[in-house]
Amino acid sequence: MFSQILLFTINLLPANVGHFLCCLIKSIPVLKDFLPSPQQEPVTFSNRKGLQCISPLMRSVEETPQPILTKVKGHIPKWLNGSLLRNGPGKFEFGEEKFNHWFDGMALLHQFQLENGIVTYRSKFLQSDSYVTNSRHNRIVVSEFGTLAMPDPCKSIFGRFISWFEMPRPTDNCSVNYVVYKGDYYVSTETNFMRKVDPETLETKEKVDWSKFVVVNGATAHPHYEPDGTAYNMGNSYGKHGSSYSIIRIPPQNSNRDDMLQGAKVLCSIAPAEKMKPSYYHSFGMSENYVVFIEQPIKINLCRVITSKFLGKPIADGINWEPQYKTRFHVVNKHTGELLPGQFYSKPFATFHQINAFEDQGCVVLDLCCQDDGGSLHIYQLQNLRKAGEGLDQIYNSTARAFPRRFVLPLNVDSSVPVGQNLSPLSYTSASAVKEVDGTVWCMHENLHSEDLEEVGGLEFPQINYSRCNGRKYRFFYGCGFRHLVGDSLIKMDTETKKMKIWQEDGFYPSEPVFVPVPKATAEDSGVILSVVVTPLQNQNTFLLVLDAETFSELGRAEVPVQMPYGFHGVFVPR
Ligand SMILES: [Fe+2]
């Protein structure tokens, strides 16, 4: 997402030099960033004290390229055959140069292979161009989201000066997630580049450029899938007239082994509220017939991004929480590409991950994790995550917690609908959608939790029984509780009773829970939850945790004598 904006500017600038200069002049006030800024009172969202230092979870590690046997305690079900693939940062410096932001670390691919109750582990660094080039030069050559690469010190003074005016190339450090298109596995970040990988060997394969197949400059790392393999994703398109949000459909079948994303199409383009200030988004919702895009007040200031290198700032500095904007929901018909005329708004909130969306009685019901403050992108700088003592407590307490919320978006909002009336006919939710005088619809959420979720720090990294429930009515979702800056518990939430079940062990930090259904399951929660649990304690082991998804009790764990950093997302590949 971030570097792709710079790619766009290469095309944009020659045709818009005047506009560029205008932007540059407008951006001059940001020069104040070079001056000491007045101290601002940190906002406090919670009041925790004595947080454990998790610095070892954000340190570089060695890869484990050959599979090693884990020590299984308890019982790993024999039916559970396949691989849990996980992605996340695993190297945070090259030579003397260090990355600034957690998201900048080089992608380390993890694989837990499960077969007849036996578990092996291996990991390999993604051999991205970014990783290979940085390694070869033993310094950071490719800019990442929060780190601006410095000019080559071996260049002449003139060469170094000129390089400040060059656009950084987008990174292919695909550290966020695994995605599947046409049956092939890729790792993804949010730029225009993905890397194909072999899910068996973790070998890095072809580099794929979204913009070669469809007019977008990148895509999210959270596509949605139909049961037949059709995939949907979203990306921004940048052109001479500014930006637009594009919804993309990728067909399910490979016509031949080399066609990659051939056949991908932009289904719908949505104009941002401000063309030079589109919203940042990390994912989107999908029901059976609709895609729901949430335009949130985390804004990408394109003028700031265009001038970021010139100003010596990373791209991250051009992205900010601007709560003077409301959050807006856009609903698109998946079959026709039609953008529905209803204008749905809510109070400003930030969201990174949707939980699920489904249709009921002429409405789309959308469940997602929401924060009332969207400043957390900047909080996750490595210097913050590596703090200890009061400094760490302060960082945590200034980060808004994420809570699961339900919104209802009525699909038919015509002129005959009365102003001031709640348009939601759904008796099971208190979420409302009220038509305003100006014809817009004001949406109020329902909390998808009880007060006890606040005690475990809210919930993020939501997952569901995807193959059975995505786009359909459902009951259970799973996630991490956040009594720390990373997940420190696993939660199962019942959307009907709002009761939850929790797994937690002091000093251990579980990753995003992945649901795997038991073969021929009848119940929605009939299956297991897989989570990789890491610890900063040097005398304790990392382990793959297997929970019974119904009872949330531990079935077994597979201990690995290898330190791992805290990661982002993963998938289970059944065999
Ligand atoms: Fe994500």
Coordinates of C-alpha atoms and ligand atoms in Angstrom, one line a residue:
M1 CA 0.0 0.0 0.0
F2 CA 2.6 2.5 1.1
S3 CA 5.3 2.1 -1.5
Q4 CA 2.8 1.6 -4.3
I5 CA 1.8 5.2 -3.8
L6 CA 5.3 6.2 -4.7
L7 CA 5.2 4.0 -7.8
F8 CA 2.1 5.9 -8.8
T9 CA 3.8 9.2 -8.5
I10 CA 6.4 8.2 -11.1
N11 CA 3.5 8.2 -13.6
L12 CA 1.7 11.1 -12.0
L13 CA 4.5 13.7 -11.8
P14 CA 5.3 14.4 -15.4
A15 CA 1.7 15.2 -16.3
N16 CA 1.1 17.1 -13.1
V17 CA 4.2 19.0 -12.4
G18 CA 2.2 22.1 -11.6
H19 CA 0.0 20.1 -9.2
F20 CA 3.1 18.5 -7.7
L21 CA 4.7 21.9 -7.0
C22 CA 1.5 23.0 -5.5
C23 CA 1.5 20.0 -3.2
L24 CA 5.1 20.7 -2.4
I25 CA 4.4 24.2 -1.4
K26 CA 1.4 23.1 0.7
S27 CA 3.6 20.5 2.4
I28 CA 6.2 23.1 3.4
P29 CA 4.5 23.4 6.9
V30 CA 5.7 19.8 7.5
L31 CA 9.2 21.2 7.7
K32 CA 8.1 22.0 11.2
D33 CA 8.6 18.3 11.8
F34 CA 12.3 18.9 11.8
L35 CA 11.9 21.3 14.7
P36 CA 11.3 20.1 18.3
S37 CA 7.6 19.7 18.7
P38 CA 5.7 20.9 21.8
Q39 CA 5.1 18.1 24.3
Q40 CA 1.6 16.6 23.9
E41 CA -0.2 14.9 26.7
P42 CA -0.5 11.2 25.9
V43 CA -4.1 10.0 25.7
T44 CA -4.7 7.2 28.1
F45 CA -7.0 4.3 27.0
S46 CA -6.2 1.9 29.9
N47 CA -4.2 2.0 33.0
R48 CA -2.1 -1.1 33.2
K49 CA 1.2 -1.3 35.2
G50 CA 4.1 -3.6 35.3
L51 CA 3.9 -5.1 31.7
Q52 CA 6.5 -7.7 30.9
C53 CA 9.2 -6.6 28.6
I54 CA 8.6 -8.4 25.2
S55 CA 11.7 -7.1 23.5
P56 CA 13.0 -10.6 22.7
L57 CA 9.9 -11.1 20.6
M58 CA 11.0 -8.3 18.2
R59 CA 14.6 -9.5 17.8
S60 CA 16.3 -11.0 14.7
V61 CA 16.5 -14.8 14.7
E62 CA 18.2 -17.5 12.6
E63 CA 16.2 -19.5 10.1
T64 CA 15.7 -23.3 10.6
P65 CA 15.7 -24.5 7.0
Q66 CA 15.7 -28.2 7.7
P67 CA 12.6 -29.7 9.5
I68 CA 13.2 -30.4 13.2
L69 CA 11.1 -32.7 15.3
T70 CA 9.0 -31.1 18.1
K71 CA 8.4 -32.5 21.5
V72 CA 4.7 -33.3 21.7
K73 CA 2.9 -33.0 25.1
G74 CA -0.7 -34.1 25.4
H75 CA -2.4 -35.3 22.2
I76 CA -2.4 -33.9 18.7
P77 CA -5.4 -35.4 16.8
K78 CA -4.4 -38.0 14.2
W79 CA -6.9 -36.5 11.7
L80 CA -5.0 -33.2 11.8
N81 CA -2.8 -33.6 8.7
G82 CA -1.3 -30.7 6.9
S83 CA 0.8 -27.6 7.5
L84 CA 0.3 -24.4 9.5
L85 CA 2.1 -21.7 7.6
R86 CA 2.8 -18.5 9.4
N87 CA 4.3 -15.2 8.2
G88 CA 5.9 -12.3 10.1
P89 CA 9.0 -10.3 10.5
G90 CA 12.2 -12.1 11.6
K91 CA 15.2 -9.8 10.8
F92 CA 15.3 -6.2 11.9
E93 CA 18.8 -4.9 10.9
F94 CA 21.5 -5.3 8.2
G95 CA 25.0 -4.4 9.3
E96 CA 24.8 -1.3 11.4
E97 CA 21.4 -0.2 10.0
K98 CA 18.2 -0.9 11.8
F99 CA 14.6 -0.9 10.7
N100 CA 12.3 1.6 12.7
H101 CA 9.0 -0.1 12.5
W102 CA 7.8 -3.6 13.4
F103 CA 6.2 -3.9 9.9
D104 CA 9.6 -3.4 8.2
G105 CA 11.3 -6.6 9.4
M106 CA 12.2 -9.1 6.8
A107 CA 9.6 -11.9 6.2
L108 CA 10.4 -15.1 8.0
L109 CA 8.2 -18.0 6.8
H110 CA 7.3 -20.7 9.4
Q111 CA 5.9 -24.1 8.8
F112 CA 4.5 -26.6 11.3
Q113 CA 3.9 -29.9 9.6
L114 CA 1.4 -32.2 11.3
E115 CA 1.1 -35.9 10.4
N116 CA -0.4 -38.7 12.5
G117 CA 0.2 -36.8 15.7
I118 CA 3.8 -35.9 14.9
V119 CA 4.8 -32.3 14.4
T120 CA 7.9 -30.9 12.7
Y121 CA 9.0 -27.3 12.3
R122 CA 11.0 -25.3 9.9
S123 CA 11.5 -21.7 8.8
K124 CA 13.1 -19.8 5.9
F125 CA 13.6 -16.2 5.2
L126 CA 11.7 -15.1 2.1
Q127 CA 14.3 -14.5 -0.6
S128 CA 12.7 -11.3 -1.6
D129 CA 14.6 -8.8 -3.7
S130 CA 14.6 -6.6 -0.6
Y131 CA 16.2 -9.3 1.6
V132 CA 18.7 -10.4 -1.1
T133 CA 19.8 -6.8 -1.9
N134 CA 20.0 -5.7 1.8
S135 CA 22.0 -8.9 2.6
R136 CA 24.4 -8.4 -0.3
H137 CA 25.1 -4.8 0.7
N138 CA 25.0 -5.5 4.4
R139 CA 22.8 -2.4 4.9
I140 CA 19.2 -1.3 4.3
V141 CA 19.0 -0.5 0.6
V142 CA 15.2 -0.8 0.1
S143 CA 12.9 1.5 2.0
E144 CA 10.1 0.0 4.0
F145 CA 6.9 1.4 5.5
G146 CA 8.6 3.0 8.5
T147 CA 12.2 3.1 7.3
L148 CA 13.7 5.3 4.6
A149 CA 16.8 3.8 3.0
M150 CA 19.8 6.1 3.0
P151 CA 21.7 6.8 -0.2
D152 CA 24.6 4.5 -1.1
P153 CA 27.6 5.9 0.8
C154 CA 29.8 4.7 -2.0
K155 CA 28.1 7.1 -4.5
S156 CA 29.6 10.4 -5.2
I157 CA 28.3 13.4 -3.3
F158 CA 26.4 14.5 -6.4
G159 CA 25.0 10.9 -6.8
R160 CA 23.8 10.9 -3.2
F161 CA 22.2 14.3 -3.6
I162 CA 20.3 13.2 -6.8
S163 CA 19.2 10.0 -5.1
W164 CA 17.0 12.0 -2.7
F165 CA 14.9 13.0 -5.7
E166 CA 14.5 9.5 -6.9
M167 CA 11.4 7.5 -6.0
P168 CA 12.0 4.5 -3.7
R169 CA 11.1 1.2 -5.4
P170 CA 8.2 -0.7 -3.8
T171 CA 9.3 -3.5 -1.5
D172 CA 8.6 -7.2 -2.1
N173 CA 9.2 -8.0 1.6
C174 CA 5.9 -9.9 1.8
S175 CA 5.7 -10.3 5.6
V176 CA 2.0 -10.0 6.3
N177 CA 0.1 -13.1 5.2
Y178 CA -0.2 -16.2 3.0
V179 CA -2.8 -15.8 0.2
V180 CA -4.1 -18.3 -2.4
Y181 CA -4.9 -17.4 -6.0
K182 CA -5.9 -20.2 -8.5
G183 CA -4.6 -22.8 -6.1
D184 CA -1.2 -21.3 -5.9
Y185 CA 0.3 -20.0 -2.6
Y186 CA 1.8 -16.5 -2.3
V187 CA 3.0 -14.4 0.5
S188 CA 1.7 -10.9 0.5
T189 CA 2.2 -7.4 1.9
E190 CA 0.3 -4.4 0.6
T191 CA 2.5 -3.2 -2.3
N192 CA 2.1 -4.2 -5.9
F193 CA 4.4 -7.2 -5.4
M194 CA 3.7 -10.7 -4.1
R195 CA 6.0 -13.7 -4.0
K196 CA 4.9 -17.1 -5.0
V197 CA 6.1 -19.7 -2.5
D198 CA 6.2 -23.5 -2.3
P199 CA 4.0 -24.4 0.7
E200 CA 5.9 -27.7 1.1
T201 CA 9.5 -26.5 1.0
L202 CA 9.0 -22.7 1.8
E203 CA 11.1 -22.0 -1.3
T204 CA 10.7 -18.5 -2.7
K205 CA 9.5 -18.5 -6.3
E206 CA 8.3 -15.9 -8.8
K207 CA 7.8 -12.2 -8.0
V208 CA 4.3 -11.2 -9.2
D209 CA 3.3 -7.6 -10.0
W210 CA -0.4 -6.9 -9.6
S211 CA -0.1 -3.9 -11.9
K212 CA 0.9 -6.2 -14.8
F213 CA -2.5 -7.9 -14.7
V214 CA -5.0 -5.3 -13.5
V215 CA -5.0 -1.5 -13.1
V216 CA -4.1 -1.4 -9.4
N217 CA -1.0 -0.4 -7.6
G218 CA -1.2 -3.1 -5.0
A219 CA -3.7 -5.2 -3.0
T220 CA -4.5 -6.1 0.6
A221 CA -3.0 -9.2 2.3
H222 CA -6.6 -10.2 3.2
P223 CA -8.4 -11.4 0.2
H224 CA -11.8 -13.3 0.5
Y225 CA -12.5 -16.5 -1.2
E226 CA -15.6 -18.2 -2.7
P227 CA -16.0 -22.0 -2.2
D228 CA -15.0 -22.5 -5.8
G229 CA -11.7 -20.6 -5.3
T230 CA -12.8 -17.3 -6.9
A231 CA -10.9 -14.6 -4.9
Y232 CA -11.8 -11.0 -4.2
N233 CA -9.4 -8.3 -3.1
M234 CA -9.1 -4.5 -3.0
G235 CA -6.4 -2.2 -4.1
N236 CA -5.8 1.4 -4.8
S237 CA -5.5 2.7 -8.4
Y238 CA -3.6 5.9 -8.9
G239 CA -3.7 8.0 -12.1
K240 CA -3.5 11.5 -13.4
H241 CA -6.8 12.4 -11.7
G242 CA -5.8 11.1 -8.2
S243 CA -6.8 7.9 -6.5
S244 CA -9.6 5.4 -6.5
Y245 CA -10.4 2.3 -4.5
S246 CA -10.7 -0.8 -6.8
I247 CA -12.4 -4.1 -6.0
I248 CA -10.8 -6.9 -7.9
R249 CA -12.0 -10.4 -8.8
I250 CA -9.6 -13.2 -9.6
P251 CA -11.0 -16.3 -11.3
P252 CA -10.5 -19.7 -9.7
Q253 CA -8.8 -21.8 -12.3
N254 CA -5.3 -21.9 -13.7
S255 CA -5.5 -22.2 -17.5
N256 CA -1.8 -23.1 -17.4
R257 CA 0.9 -23.1 -14.7
D258 CA 2.4 -19.7 -15.7
D259 CA -0.7 -17.5 -15.9
M260 CA -0.5 -16.2 -12.4
L261 CA -3.2 -13.5 -12.0
Q262 CA -4.4 -13.7 -15.6
G263 CA -8.1 -12.9 -15.9
A264 CA -8.2 -10.7 -12.8
K265 CA -10.6 -7.8 -13.3
V266 CA -11.5 -4.6 -11.6
L267 CA -15.1 -5.1 -10.6
C268 CA -15.8 -1.7 -9.3
S269 CA -14.0 1.6 -8.6
I270 CA -15.0 3.8 -5.8
A271 CA -14.0 7.5 -5.5
P272 CA -12.5 8.5 -2.2
A273 CA -14.0 11.4 -0.3
E274 CA -10.8 13.3 -1.2
K275 CA -8.8 12.1 -4.2
M276 CA -5.5 13.2 -2.8
K277 CA -6.3 11.9 0.6
P278 CA -7.6 8.3 0.3
S279 CA -8.1 6.2 3.3
Y280 CA -5.8 3.4 4.4
Y281 CA -7.4 0.0 4.6
H282 CA -6.1 -3.4 5.6
S283 CA -9.0 -5.6 4.7
F284 CA -12.7 -5.5 3.7
G285 CA -15.9 -7.5 4.3
M286 CA -17.7 -9.9 2.0
S287 CA -21.2 -11.5 2.2
E288 CA -22.7 -13.9 -0.2
N289 CA -23.6 -11.2 -2.7
Y290 CA -21.8 -8.0 -1.6
V291 CA -18.4 -6.6 -0.8
V292 CA -18.3 -4.0 2.0
F293 CA -15.5 -1.5 2.0
I294 CA -14.9 0.7 5.0
E295 CA -13.5 4.1 4.3
Q296 CA -12.0 5.0 7.6
P297 CA -10.4 8.2 8.9
I298 CA -6.8 6.8 8.6
K299 CA -5.8 9.0 5.8
I300 CA -2.9 8.7 3.3
N301 CA -1.8 12.2 2.5
L302 CA -0.5 11.7 -1.0
C303 CA 1.2 15.1 -1.1
R304 CA 3.1 14.1 2.0
V305 CA 4.0 10.6 0.6
I306 CA 5.1 12.1 -2.7
T307 CA 7.5 14.4 -0.9
S308 CA 8.5 12.0 1.8
K309 CA 11.9 11.1 0.5
F310 CA 12.8 14.6 -0.3
L311 CA 11.9 15.5 3.3
G312 CA 13.9 12.5 4.6
K313 CA 10.8 10.9 6.1
P314 CA 9.4 7.3 5.7
I315 CA 6.1 6.8 4.1
A316 CA 4.5 6.0 7.4
D317 CA 4.7 9.7 8.2
G318 CA 2.2 10.4 5.5
I319 CA -0.5 8.3 7.1
N320 CA -2.4 9.7 9.9
W321 CA -5.5 9.3 12.0
E322 CA -7.9 12.2 11.2
P323 CA -11.0 11.8 13.2
Q324 CA -12.6 15.0 11.8
Y325 CA -13.8 12.5 9.1
K326 CA -16.6 10.1 9.7
T327 CA -16.2 6.4 8.8
R328 CA -18.1 5.4 5.7
F329 CA -19.3 2.0 4.5
H330 CA -19.5 1.3 0.7
V331 CA -21.6 -1.7 -0.4
V332 CA -20.9 -3.2 -3.9
N333 CA -22.8 -6.0 -5.7
K334 CA -20.3 -8.7 -6.4
H335 CA -22.2 -10.0 -9.4
T336 CA -22.8 -6.7 -11.2
G337 CA -20.0 -4.5 -9.8
E338 CA -22.7 -1.9 -9.0
L339 CA -22.0 0.5 -6.1
L340 CA -25.2 0.7 -4.0
P341 CA -26.5 4.3 -3.7
G342 CA -27.0 4.1 0.1
Q343 CA -24.6 6.4 1.9
F344 CA -23.8 4.8 5.3
Y345 CA -21.8 6.6 7.9
S346 CA -20.8 6.1 11.5
K347 CA -18.8 8.0 14.1
P348 CA -15.1 7.8 13.3
F349 CA -13.4 4.5 14.1
A350 CA -10.4 2.6 12.9
T351 CA -10.5 -1.0 11.7
F352 CA -7.8 -3.5 10.5
H353 CA -9.7 -6.8 10.4
Q354 CA -13.2 -7.7 9.6
I355 CA -14.7 -10.7 11.3
N356 CA -17.6 -11.7 9.0
A357 CA -20.5 -10.3 7.0
F358 CA -23.8 -11.8 6.0
E359 CA -27.2 -10.9 4.6
D360 CA -30.4 -11.0 6.5
Q361 CA -33.9 -9.5 5.8
G362 CA -32.6 -7.0 3.2
C363 CA -29.6 -5.9 5.2
V364 CA -25.9 -6.7 5.3
V365 CA -24.7 -7.4 8.8
L366 CA -21.0 -6.5 9.2
D367 CA -18.9 -7.6 12.2
L368 CA -15.5 -6.1 12.6
C369 CA -12.8 -5.2 15.2
C370 CA -12.9 -1.4 15.9
Q371 CA -10.7 1.1 17.7
D372 CA -12.0 4.5 18.7
D373 CA -8.5 5.9 17.9
G374 CA -6.5 5.0 14.8
G375 CA -3.0 6.1 15.9
S376 CA -1.8 2.5 16.5
L377 CA 0.1 2.3 13.2
H378 CA 2.7 4.7 14.7
I379 CA 2.7 3.1 18.1
Y380 CA 4.1 -0.1 16.6
Q381 CA 7.6 1.3 16.1
L382 CA 10.3 -1.1 17.3
Q383 CA 11.7 1.4 19.8
N384 CA 8.2 1.4 21.5
L385 CA 7.8 -2.4 21.4
R386 CA 11.2 -2.9 22.9
K387 CA 10.7 -0.6 25.9
A388 CA 10.5 -1.9 29.5
G389 CA 9.1 -0.6 32.8
E390 CA 7.1 2.6 32.9
G391 CA 7.9 3.5 29.3
L392 CA 6.3 0.3 28.1
D393 CA 3.3 0.8 30.3
Q394 CA 2.9 4.3 28.9
I395 CA 3.0 3.1 25.3
Y396 CA 0.4 0.4 26.0
N397 CA -1.9 2.7 27.9
S398 CA -1.8 5.2 25.0
T399 CA -2.9 2.6 22.5
A400 CA -6.7 2.2 21.9
R401 CA -8.0 -1.3 22.4
A402 CA -9.9 -3.1 19.6
F403 CA -13.4 -4.4 20.3
P404 CA -15.7 -6.5 18.1
R405 CA -18.7 -4.5 16.9
R406 CA -21.7 -5.3 14.6
F407 CA -23.2 -2.8 12.1
V408 CA -26.3 -3.3 10.0
L409 CA -26.5 -1.8 6.5
P410 CA -30.0 -1.8 5.0
L411 CA -29.7 -2.4 1.3
N412 CA -32.8 -0.5 0.1
V413 CA -32.8 3.1 1.1
D414 CA -35.0 5.0 -1.3
S415 CA -36.8 8.3 -1.0
S416 CA -40.0 6.7 0.4
V417 CA -38.1 5.6 3.5
P418 CA -39.0 7.9 6.4
V419 CA -36.4 10.2 8.0
G420 CA -35.5 9.4 11.6
Q421 CA -36.6 5.7 11.5
N422 CA -34.3 2.8 12.3
L423 CA -34.2 0.8 9.1
S424 CA -32.9 -2.4 10.7
P425 CA -35.6 -5.0 11.0
L426 CA -33.3 -7.4 12.8
S427 CA -34.6 -8.2 16.3
Y428 CA -31.4 -10.0 17.4
T429 CA -29.2 -6.9 17.2
S430 CA -29.3 -3.5 18.8
A431 CA -27.3 -2.1 15.9
S432 CA -29.3 0.7 14.2
A433 CA -29.3 2.4 10.8
V434 CA -31.3 5.7 10.8
K435 CA -32.0 7.8 7.7
E436 CA -31.0 11.4 8.1
V437 CA -32.6 14.5 6.6
D438 CA -29.9 14.7 4.0
G439 CA -30.6 11.1 2.8
T440 CA -27.6 9.5 4.4
V441 CA -27.9 6.6 6.9
W442 CA -26.3 7.0 10.3
C443 CA -25.2 3.6 11.7
M444 CA -24.8 2.8 15.4
H445 CA -23.1 -0.4 16.4
E446 CA -23.9 -3.2 18.8
N447 CA -21.0 -4.4 21.0
L448 CA -20.3 -8.0 20.1
H449 CA -19.0 -8.7 23.6
S450 CA -19.7 -8.3 27.3
E451 CA -17.8 -6.0 29.7
D452 CA -15.5 -8.9 30.6
L453 CA -13.7 -8.4 27.2
E454 CA -12.4 -5.1 28.5
E455 CA -10.5 -7.0 31.3
V456 CA -8.6 -9.0 28.7
G457 CA -7.7 -6.0 26.6
G458 CA -10.2 -6.3 23.8
L459 CA -9.8 -8.6 20.8
E460 CA -7.9 -8.6 17.5
F461 CA -6.7 -11.1 14.9
P462 CA -10.3 -12.4 14.5
Q463 CA -10.9 -15.7 12.8
I464 CA -14.0 -17.8 12.0
N465 CA -14.7 -21.3 10.7
Y466 CA -14.1 -19.7 7.3
S467 CA -15.0 -22.5 4.9
R468 CA -18.3 -23.0 6.5
C469 CA -19.3 -19.6 7.7
N470 CA -17.7 -16.8 5.6
G471 CA -20.5 -14.7 4.1
R472 CA -23.1 -16.6 6.1
K473 CA -24.9 -16.3 9.4
Y474 CA -22.6 -17.7 12.1
R475 CA -22.2 -17.9 15.8
F476 CA -18.5 -18.1 16.9
F477 CA -15.4 -16.1 16.3
Y478 CA -11.9 -16.5 17.8
G479 CA -9.2 -13.9 18.4
C480 CA -6.3 -12.7 20.6
G481 CA -6.9 -10.8 23.8
F482 CA -4.5 -7.8 24.1
R483 CA -3.5 -7.2 27.6
H484 CA -0.2 -6.3 26.0
L485 CA 1.0 -4.7 22.8
V486 CA 0.8 -8.2 21.2
G487 CA -1.8 -10.9 21.9
D488 CA -1.5 -12.5 25.3
S489 CA -4.5 -14.7 25.3
L490 CA -6.8 -16.6 23.0
I491 CA -10.5 -16.0 23.0
K492 CA -13.6 -17.8 21.7
M493 CA -16.6 -15.5 21.5
D494 CA -20.2 -16.5 21.2
T495 CA -22.0 -13.8 19.2
E496 CA -25.4 -15.0 20.6
T497 CA -24.7 -15.1 24.3
K498 CA -21.6 -12.8 24.2
K499 CA -20.0 -15.2 26.6
M500 CA -16.3 -16.0 26.0
K501 CA -13.9 -18.7 26.7
I502 CA -10.2 -17.9 27.3
W503 CA -6.8 -19.6 27.0
Q504 CA -4.0 -17.8 28.8
E505 CA -0.6 -18.5 30.4
D506 CA 1.5 -15.8 32.0
G507 CA 4.6 -14.9 30.1
F508 CA 3.3 -16.5 26.8
Y509 CA 2.0 -14.7 23.7
P510 CA -0.2 -16.7 21.3
S511 CA -0.6 -15.8 17.6
E512 CA -3.7 -15.4 15.6
P513 CA -5.9 -18.5 16.2
V514 CA -6.5 -20.6 13.0
F515 CA -9.6 -22.8 13.0
V516 CA -9.4 -26.2 11.4
P517 CA -12.7 -28.2 11.1
V518 CA -12.8 -31.8 12.0
P519 CA -13.6 -34.0 9.0
K520 CA -17.4 -34.3 8.4
A521 CA -18.1 -31.8 11.2
T522 CA -21.7 -31.1 12.0
A523 CA -21.3 -28.2 14.5
E524 CA -19.8 -24.9 13.6
D525 CA -17.2 -25.1 16.3
S526 CA -16.3 -28.8 15.8
G527 CA -12.6 -28.6 15.1
V528 CA -9.4 -27.3 16.6
I529 CA -7.7 -24.0 17.1
L530 CA -4.0 -23.7 16.1
S531 CA -1.8 -21.0 17.5
V532 CA 1.9 -20.5 17.8
V533 CA 2.8 -19.4 21.3
V534 CA 6.0 -17.5 21.8
T535 CA 7.7 -16.2 24.9
P536 CA 10.4 -13.7 25.9
L537 CA 11.5 -16.1 28.7
Q538 CA 14.8 -17.6 27.6
N539 CA 14.3 -20.8 29.6
Q540 CA 10.9 -21.5 28.1
N541 CA 10.0 -23.1 24.8
T542 CA 8.0 -21.8 21.9
F543 CA 5.1 -24.2 21.0
L544 CA 2.3 -24.9 18.6
L545 CA -0.8 -25.0 20.7
V546 CA -3.8 -27.2 19.7
L547 CA -7.1 -26.4 21.5
D548 CA -10.4 -28.1 21.2
A549 CA -12.4 -25.3 19.5
E550 CA -15.7 -26.3 21.2
T551 CA -14.5 -26.5 24.8
F552 CA -11.4 -24.3 24.3
S553 CA -9.4 -26.7 26.4
E554 CA -5.9 -27.8 25.4
L555 CA -5.5 -31.0 23.5
G556 CA -1.8 -30.8 23.2
R557 CA 1.2 -28.7 22.3
A558 CA 4.4 -29.3 20.2
E559 CA 7.4 -27.6 21.8
V560 CA 10.2 -26.2 19.6
P561 CA 13.6 -25.4 20.9
V562 CA 13.8 -22.3 18.7
Q563 CA 13.2 -18.7 19.6
M564 CA 10.6 -17.0 17.3
P565 CA 9.5 -13.4 17.0
Y566 CA 5.8 -12.5 17.3
G567 CA 4.3 -12.8 13.8
F568 CA 1.2 -11.6 11.9
H569 CA -0.9 -14.1 10.0
G570 CA -1.1 -17.6 8.7
V571 CA -3.1 -20.4 7.0
F572 CA -3.6 -24.1 7.5
V573 CA -3.0 -26.2 4.3
P574 CA -4.7 -29.5 4.7
R575 CA -3.2 -32.6 3.2
Ligands
FE1 FE -3.8 -8.3 8.9

